[in-house]
Amino acid sequence: MSSSLPAAQSALDTVPFTIRVAGHADTAAFMELIAHADPNDPDPFGLARDILARRPERPLSHHRDLCLLAEDGTGTVVGALLGGVPRWLLEHPGIDTLALADRMVSRLGMIHAVAVHPDHRRRGIGQALIQRAEQRFAQAGYGLMTLNHAPELDDYYRSLGYTVDDALLVHLPQQRLIGMTTDDTRMSAKPLHPSVRLADVPGAPHRVITSLLPGAALPPGASFDGTRLQY
Ligand SMILES: CC(C)(COP(=O)(O)OP(=O)(O)OC[C@H]1O[C@@H](n2cnc3c(N)ncnc32)[C@H](O)[C@@H]1OP(=O)(O)O)[C@@H](O)C(=O)NCCC(=O)NCCS
């Protein structure tokens, strides 16, 4: 049996693609593409419609939101990525002051969704979108990228440098540790700066994200007593 691909597929594999920020005029194509990331929801990521209606603004594409798309040589949209602020950061009881929330939303980013058109998968488009997003967040001063995904994509995200886990534990100043988990998806993370680490801490049920904020560096010998970090 031949292992060569059908001619049409081979031709598709060589079509170049480019990645750019999505704007208001891209709304329909962006929404159609991003819906592939959650096909069971009639209007997943409806929030992106509002984001794209806004004017582009630093530090990401639309202030603290990022809308990227991939298009082929004819301008057809073949992939989309939506990133921004993890919603849990705004609701977590451990993030108890506006100042702390402000610092966290400027350091901890999230890819809410990434999707590639089924006809264009496995050509590196998903990887290129994710890497471009990581670059944009890193340039904007973020220290960590996070994302939720189904267990079927564990290997995919591992291959892109993510630590795959069921929860996020984040070291805050004053020896505090906050956690976040979801019932049915992974919570994976990747440092965007060499100073940010995922550390094994005795007593902590998951790896701990440390040095994300000033005053939250973990000295050797630190442990977790169930309430606070001890060091
Ligand atoms: C997940 C997704 C974005 C990947 O995009 P893609 O452009 O096809 O991926 P890439 O070409 O960058 O993949 C590179 C490698 O990752 C692996 N990979 C890709 N998709 C995979 C999948 N669904 N499961 C496991 N591994 C996968 C492959 O090993 C591939 O390498 P290969 O060419 O040697 O096979 C795409 O499959 C998709 O849109 N899926 C539906 C939406 C979704 O699940 N989004 C993620 C959650 S928000």
CSV table of C-alpha atoms and ligand atoms in Angstrom, one decimal:
chain,number,residue,atom,x,y,z
A,1,MET,CA,0.0,0.0,0.0
A,2,SER,CA,1.4,3.4,-1.0
A,3,SER,CA,1.9,5.9,1.8
A,4,SER,CA,1.9,8.9,-0.4
A,5,LEU,CA,-0.9,11.5,0.1
A,6,PRO,CA,-3.5,12.2,-2.5
A,7,ALA,CA,-2.4,15.0,-4.9
A,8,ALA,CA,-5.0,17.5,-3.5
A,9,GLN,CA,-3.7,17.0,0.0
A,10,SER,CA,-0.1,17.3,-1.1
A,11,ALA,CA,-0.9,20.6,-2.8
A,12,LEU,CA,-2.7,21.9,0.3
A,13,ASP,CA,0.3,21.0,2.4
A,14,THR,CA,2.5,23.4,0.5
A,15,VAL,CA,0.1,26.4,0.5
A,16,PRO,CA,1.7,29.1,2.6
A,17,PHE,CA,-0.2,30.8,5.4
A,18,THR,CA,0.3,34.0,7.3
A,19,ILE,CA,-0.7,35.1,10.7
A,20,ARG,CA,-2.1,38.5,11.6
A,21,VAL,CA,-4.2,40.4,14.1
A,22,ALA,CA,-7.9,40.1,13.4
A,23,GLY,CA,-9.9,43.3,13.1
A,24,HIS,CA,-13.6,44.3,12.9
A,25,ALA,CA,-13.8,43.4,9.2
A,26,ASP,CA,-12.8,39.8,10.0
A,27,THR,CA,-15.6,39.2,12.6
A,28,ALA,CA,-17.7,36.8,10.5
A,29,ALA,CA,-14.7,34.7,9.4
A,30,PHE,CA,-13.2,34.7,12.9
A,31,MET,CA,-16.4,33.7,14.6
A,32,GLU,CA,-17.0,30.9,12.1
A,33,LEU,CA,-13.5,29.5,12.6
A,34,ILE,CA,-13.2,29.8,16.3
A,35,ALA,CA,-16.5,27.9,16.7
A,36,HIS,CA,-14.6,24.8,15.7
A,37,ALA,CA,-13.0,24.9,19.2
A,38,ASP,CA,-16.4,24.2,20.8
A,39,PRO,CA,-18.7,22.6,18.2
A,40,ASN,CA,-21.4,21.7,20.8
A,41,ASP,CA,-22.0,25.3,21.8
A,42,PRO,CA,-24.3,27.3,19.4
A,43,ASP,CA,-22.4,30.5,20.0
A,44,PRO,CA,-19.1,29.7,21.7
A,45,PHE,CA,-16.7,32.6,22.4
A,46,GLY,CA,-19.5,35.2,21.6
A,47,LEU,CA,-17.3,37.5,23.6
A,48,ALA,CA,-15.0,37.7,20.6
A,49,ARG,CA,-17.6,39.6,18.6
A,50,ASP,CA,-17.5,42.4,21.2
A,51,ILE,CA,-13.8,42.4,21.3
A,52,LEU,CA,-13.5,42.7,17.5
A,53,ALA,CA,-15.9,45.6,17.5
A,54,ARG,CA,-13.4,47.6,19.6
A,55,ARG,CA,-10.5,49.5,18.2
A,56,PRO,CA,-7.1,47.8,18.3
A,57,GLU,CA,-5.2,48.8,21.4
A,58,ARG,CA,-1.9,47.7,23.1
A,59,PRO,CA,-0.5,45.8,24.8
A,60,LEU,CA,-2.1,42.9,23.0
A,61,SER,CA,-4.3,43.3,20.0
A,62,HIS,CA,-7.4,44.7,21.8
A,63,HIS,CA,-5.9,45.9,25.1
A,64,ARG,CA,-5.8,42.7,27.3
A,65,ASP,CA,-7.5,40.5,24.6
A,66,LEU,CA,-5.8,39.0,21.6
A,67,CYS,CA,-7.5,37.9,18.3
A,68,LEU,CA,-5.2,36.3,15.8
A,69,LEU,CA,-6.1,34.7,12.5
A,70,ALA,CA,-4.2,32.6,9.9
A,71,GLU,CA,-5.0,33.1,6.3
A,72,ASP,CA,-3.8,31.3,3.1
A,73,GLY,CA,-2.4,33.0,0.1
A,74,THR,CA,-5.9,33.9,-1.2
A,75,GLY,CA,-6.9,35.6,2.0
A,76,THR,CA,-9.1,32.7,3.1
A,77,VAL,CA,-9.2,32.4,6.9
A,78,VAL,CA,-7.9,29.0,7.9
A,79,GLY,CA,-7.3,29.4,11.6
A,80,ALA,CA,-8.2,31.6,14.6
A,81,LEU,CA,-7.0,32.1,18.1
A,82,LEU,CA,-8.6,34.0,21.0
A,83,GLY,CA,-6.6,34.9,24.0
A,84,GLY,CA,-6.9,37.2,27.0
A,85,VAL,CA,-7.6,37.4,30.7
A,86,PRO,CA,-8.4,34.1,32.5
A,87,ARG,CA,-11.9,34.8,33.9
A,88,TRP,CA,-11.1,32.9,37.1
A,89,LEU,CA,-8.6,35.6,38.0
A,90,LEU,CA,-11.4,38.1,38.3
A,91,GLU,CA,-13.5,35.9,40.5
A,92,HIS,CA,-11.0,34.1,42.8
A,93,PRO,CA,-11.5,35.0,46.5
A,94,GLY,CA,-7.7,34.8,47.0
A,95,ILE,CA,-7.2,37.8,44.7
A,96,ASP,CA,-8.7,40.1,47.2
A,97,THR,CA,-7.6,43.6,46.1
A,98,LEU,CA,-7.9,45.5,42.9
A,99,ALA,CA,-4.1,46.1,42.9
A,100,LEU,CA,-3.4,42.4,43.0
A,101,ALA,CA,-6.0,41.7,40.3
A,102,ASP,CA,-4.4,44.3,38.1
A,103,ARG,CA,-0.9,42.8,38.6
A,104,MET,CA,-2.2,39.3,37.9
A,105,VAL,CA,-4.0,40.2,34.7
A,106,SER,CA,-0.9,41.8,33.3
A,107,ARG,CA,1.3,38.7,34.1
A,108,LEU,CA,-0.9,35.7,33.6
A,109,GLY,CA,-2.5,35.2,30.1
A,110,MET,CA,-4.7,32.6,28.6
A,111,ILE,CA,-5.5,31.1,25.3
A,112,HIS,CA,-9.3,30.7,25.4
A,113,ALA,CA,-9.5,29.0,22.1
A,114,VAL,CA,-7.5,28.0,19.0
A,115,ALA,CA,-9.0,26.3,16.0
A,116,VAL,CA,-7.9,25.4,12.5
A,117,HIS,CA,-10.2,24.6,9.6
A,118,PRO,CA,-10.5,20.8,9.3
A,119,ASP,CA,-9.2,20.9,5.7
A,120,HIS,CA,-6.0,22.6,6.9
A,121,ARG,CA,-5.0,20.7,10.0
A,122,ARG,CA,-1.6,19.2,10.7
A,123,ARG,CA,0.2,21.8,8.6
A,124,GLY,CA,1.6,23.6,11.6
A,125,ILE,CA,-1.1,26.4,11.6
A,126,GLY,CA,-2.2,25.6,15.2
A,127,GLN,CA,1.3,25.6,16.4
A,128,ALA,CA,2.1,28.9,14.6
A,129,LEU,CA,-0.9,30.6,16.0
A,130,ILE,CA,-0.1,29.5,19.6
A,131,GLN,CA,3.6,30.5,19.2
A,132,ARG,CA,2.6,33.9,17.8
A,133,ALA,CA,0.3,34.4,20.8
A,134,GLU,CA,3.0,33.4,23.2
A,135,GLN,CA,5.3,35.9,21.5
A,136,ARG,CA,2.8,38.7,21.8
A,137,PHE,CA,2.0,38.0,25.4
A,138,ALA,CA,5.8,37.8,26.3
A,139,GLN,CA,6.5,41.1,24.5
A,140,ALA,CA,3.7,42.7,26.5
A,141,GLY,CA,5.4,41.6,29.8
A,142,TYR,CA,3.4,38.5,30.7
A,143,GLY,CA,5.2,35.7,32.5
A,144,LEU,CA,2.9,32.8,32.0
A,145,MET,CA,0.5,31.4,29.4
A,146,THR,CA,-2.3,29.1,30.4
A,147,LEU,CA,-5.0,27.1,28.6
A,148,ASN,CA,-7.8,24.7,29.3
A,149,HIS,CA,-8.1,21.7,27.0
A,150,ALA,CA,-9.5,18.2,26.6
A,151,PRO,CA,-7.3,15.3,27.7
A,152,GLU,CA,-7.1,14.2,24.1
A,153,LEU,CA,-4.8,17.2,23.4
A,154,ASP,CA,-2.3,16.4,26.3
A,155,ASP,CA,0.4,15.3,23.9
A,156,TYR,CA,-0.2,18.2,21.5
A,157,TYR,CA,0.3,20.8,24.2
A,158,ARG,CA,3.2,18.9,25.8
A,159,SER,CA,4.9,19.0,22.4
A,160,LEU,CA,4.5,22.8,22.5
A,161,GLY,CA,6.2,23.1,25.8
A,162,TYR,CA,3.2,23.1,28.2
A,163,THR,CA,3.1,21.4,31.5
A,164,VAL,CA,-0.2,19.5,31.5
A,165,ASP,CA,-2.0,19.3,34.8
A,166,ASP,CA,-5.5,19.2,36.3
A,167,ALA,CA,-5.1,22.4,38.4
A,168,LEU,CA,-3.1,25.6,38.6
A,169,LEU,CA,-1.4,26.6,41.8
A,170,VAL,CA,0.1,30.1,41.8
A,171,HIS,CA,2.5,31.5,44.4
A,172,LEU,CA,1.5,35.0,45.5
A,173,PRO,CA,3.5,37.4,47.7
A,174,GLN,CA,3.3,36.9,51.5
A,175,GLN,CA,3.7,33.1,51.1
A,176,ARG,CA,0.2,32.7,49.8
A,177,LEU,CA,-0.8,30.0,47.3
A,178,ILE,CA,-4.0,30.1,45.3
A,179,GLY,CA,-5.4,27.3,43.2
A,180,MET,CA,-7.8,26.9,40.3
A,181,THR,CA,-9.3,23.7,38.8
A,182,THR,CA,-12.1,22.7,36.5
A,183,ASP,CA,-14.1,19.5,36.5
A,184,ASP,CA,-13.5,18.2,33.0
A,185,THR,CA,-10.6,19.9,31.4
A,186,ARG,CA,-6.9,20.2,31.8
A,187,MET,CA,-5.3,23.4,33.0
A,188,SER,CA,-1.9,23.6,31.3
A,189,ALA,CA,0.8,26.2,31.7
A,190,LYS,CA,4.0,27.5,30.1
A,191,PRO,CA,6.4,30.1,31.4
A,192,LEU,CA,7.0,32.9,29.0
A,193,HIS,CA,10.0,34.2,30.8
A,194,PRO,CA,13.0,32.3,32.3
A,195,SER,CA,12.4,33.8,35.8
A,196,VAL,CA,8.9,32.1,36.0
A,197,ARG,CA,9.1,28.4,37.1
A,198,LEU,CA,6.8,25.5,37.8
A,199,ALA,CA,8.3,24.1,41.0
A,200,ASP,CA,7.7,20.8,42.9
A,201,VAL,CA,6.9,21.9,46.5
A,202,PRO,CA,6.6,19.3,49.3
A,203,GLY,CA,3.0,19.2,50.5
A,204,ALA,CA,1.5,20.9,47.5
A,205,PRO,CA,-0.8,18.7,45.4
A,206,HIS,CA,0.3,20.1,42.1
A,207,ARG,CA,3.3,22.0,40.7
A,208,VAL,CA,3.5,25.6,41.9
A,209,ILE,CA,3.9,28.5,39.5
A,210,THR,CA,6.4,30.8,41.2
A,211,SER,CA,8.1,34.2,40.6
A,212,LEU,CA,5.2,35.4,38.5
A,213,LEU,CA,5.0,38.6,40.8
A,214,PRO,CA,7.7,40.4,42.7
A,215,GLY,CA,7.8,39.2,46.2
A,216,ALA,CA,6.8,35.7,45.2
A,217,ALA,CA,10.1,33.9,44.7
A,218,LEU,CA,10.4,30.4,46.2
A,219,PRO,CA,13.5,29.8,48.3
A,220,PRO,CA,15.0,26.3,48.4
A,221,GLY,CA,13.5,24.1,51.1
A,222,ALA,CA,10.0,25.7,50.9
A,223,SER,CA,7.0,23.5,51.6
A,224,PHE,CA,3.2,23.9,51.8
A,225,ASP,CA,1.4,23.2,55.0
A,226,GLY,CA,-2.1,23.0,53.5
A,227,THR,CA,-2.8,26.7,54.2
A,228,ARG,CA,0.4,28.7,53.4
A,229,LEU,CA,3.8,28.2,52.0
A,230,GLN,CA,6.4,27.8,54.6
A,231,TYR,CA,9.9,29.4,54.1
B,1,LIG,C1,-5.9,21.3,18.0
B,1,LIG,C2,-5.7,22.0,16.6
B,1,LIG,C3,-5.9,23.5,16.9
B,1,LIG,C4,-4.3,21.7,16.1
B,1,LIG,O1,-4.1,22.5,15.0
B,1,LIG,P1,-3.2,22.0,13.7
B,1,LIG,O2,-2.9,23.1,12.9
B,1,LIG,O3,-3.9,20.8,13.1
B,1,LIG,O4,-1.9,21.4,14.5
B,1,LIG,P2,-0.4,21.5,14.1
B,1,LIG,O5,-0.3,21.3,12.6
B,1,LIG,O6,0.2,22.7,14.7
B,1,LIG,O7,0.1,20.2,14.8
B,1,LIG,C5,1.3,19.8,15.0
B,1,LIG,C6,1.4,18.4,15.6
B,1,LIG,O8,0.6,18.3,16.7
B,1,LIG,C7,-0.1,17.0,16.7
B,1,LIG,N1,-1.5,17.2,16.7
B,1,LIG,C8,-2.2,18.0,15.9
B,1,LIG,N2,-3.5,17.9,16.2
B,1,LIG,C9,-3.6,17.0,17.2
B,1,LIG,C10,-4.7,16.4,17.9
B,1,LIG,N3,-6.0,16.8,17.6
B,1,LIG,N4,-4.5,15.5,18.8
B,1,LIG,C11,-3.2,15.1,19.0
B,1,LIG,N5,-2.1,15.6,18.4
B,1,LIG,C12,-2.3,16.5,17.5
B,1,LIG,C13,0.4,16.3,15.5
B,1,LIG,O9,1.4,15.4,16.0
B,1,LIG,C14,1.0,17.3,14.6
B,1,LIG,O10,2.2,16.8,14.1
B,1,LIG,P3,2.2,15.9,12.8
B,1,LIG,O11,2.1,16.9,11.7
B,1,LIG,O12,3.5,15.2,12.9
B,1,LIG,O13,1.0,15.0,12.8
B,1,LIG,C15,-6.8,21.6,15.5
B,1,LIG,O14,-6.7,20.1,15.5
B,1,LIG,C16,-8.2,22.0,15.8
B,1,LIG,O15,-8.6,23.1,15.3
B,1,LIG,N6,-9.0,21.2,16.5
B,1,LIG,C17,-10.4,21.5,16.9
B,1,LIG,C18,-10.4,22.6,17.9
B,1,LIG,C19,-9.7,22.3,19.2
B,1,LIG,O16,-9.8,21.2,19.7
B,1,LIG,N7,-9.0,23.3,19.7
B,1,LIG,C20,-8.2,23.2,20.9
B,1,LIG,C21,-8.9,23.5,22.1
B,1,LIG,S1,-9.4,25.2,22.3
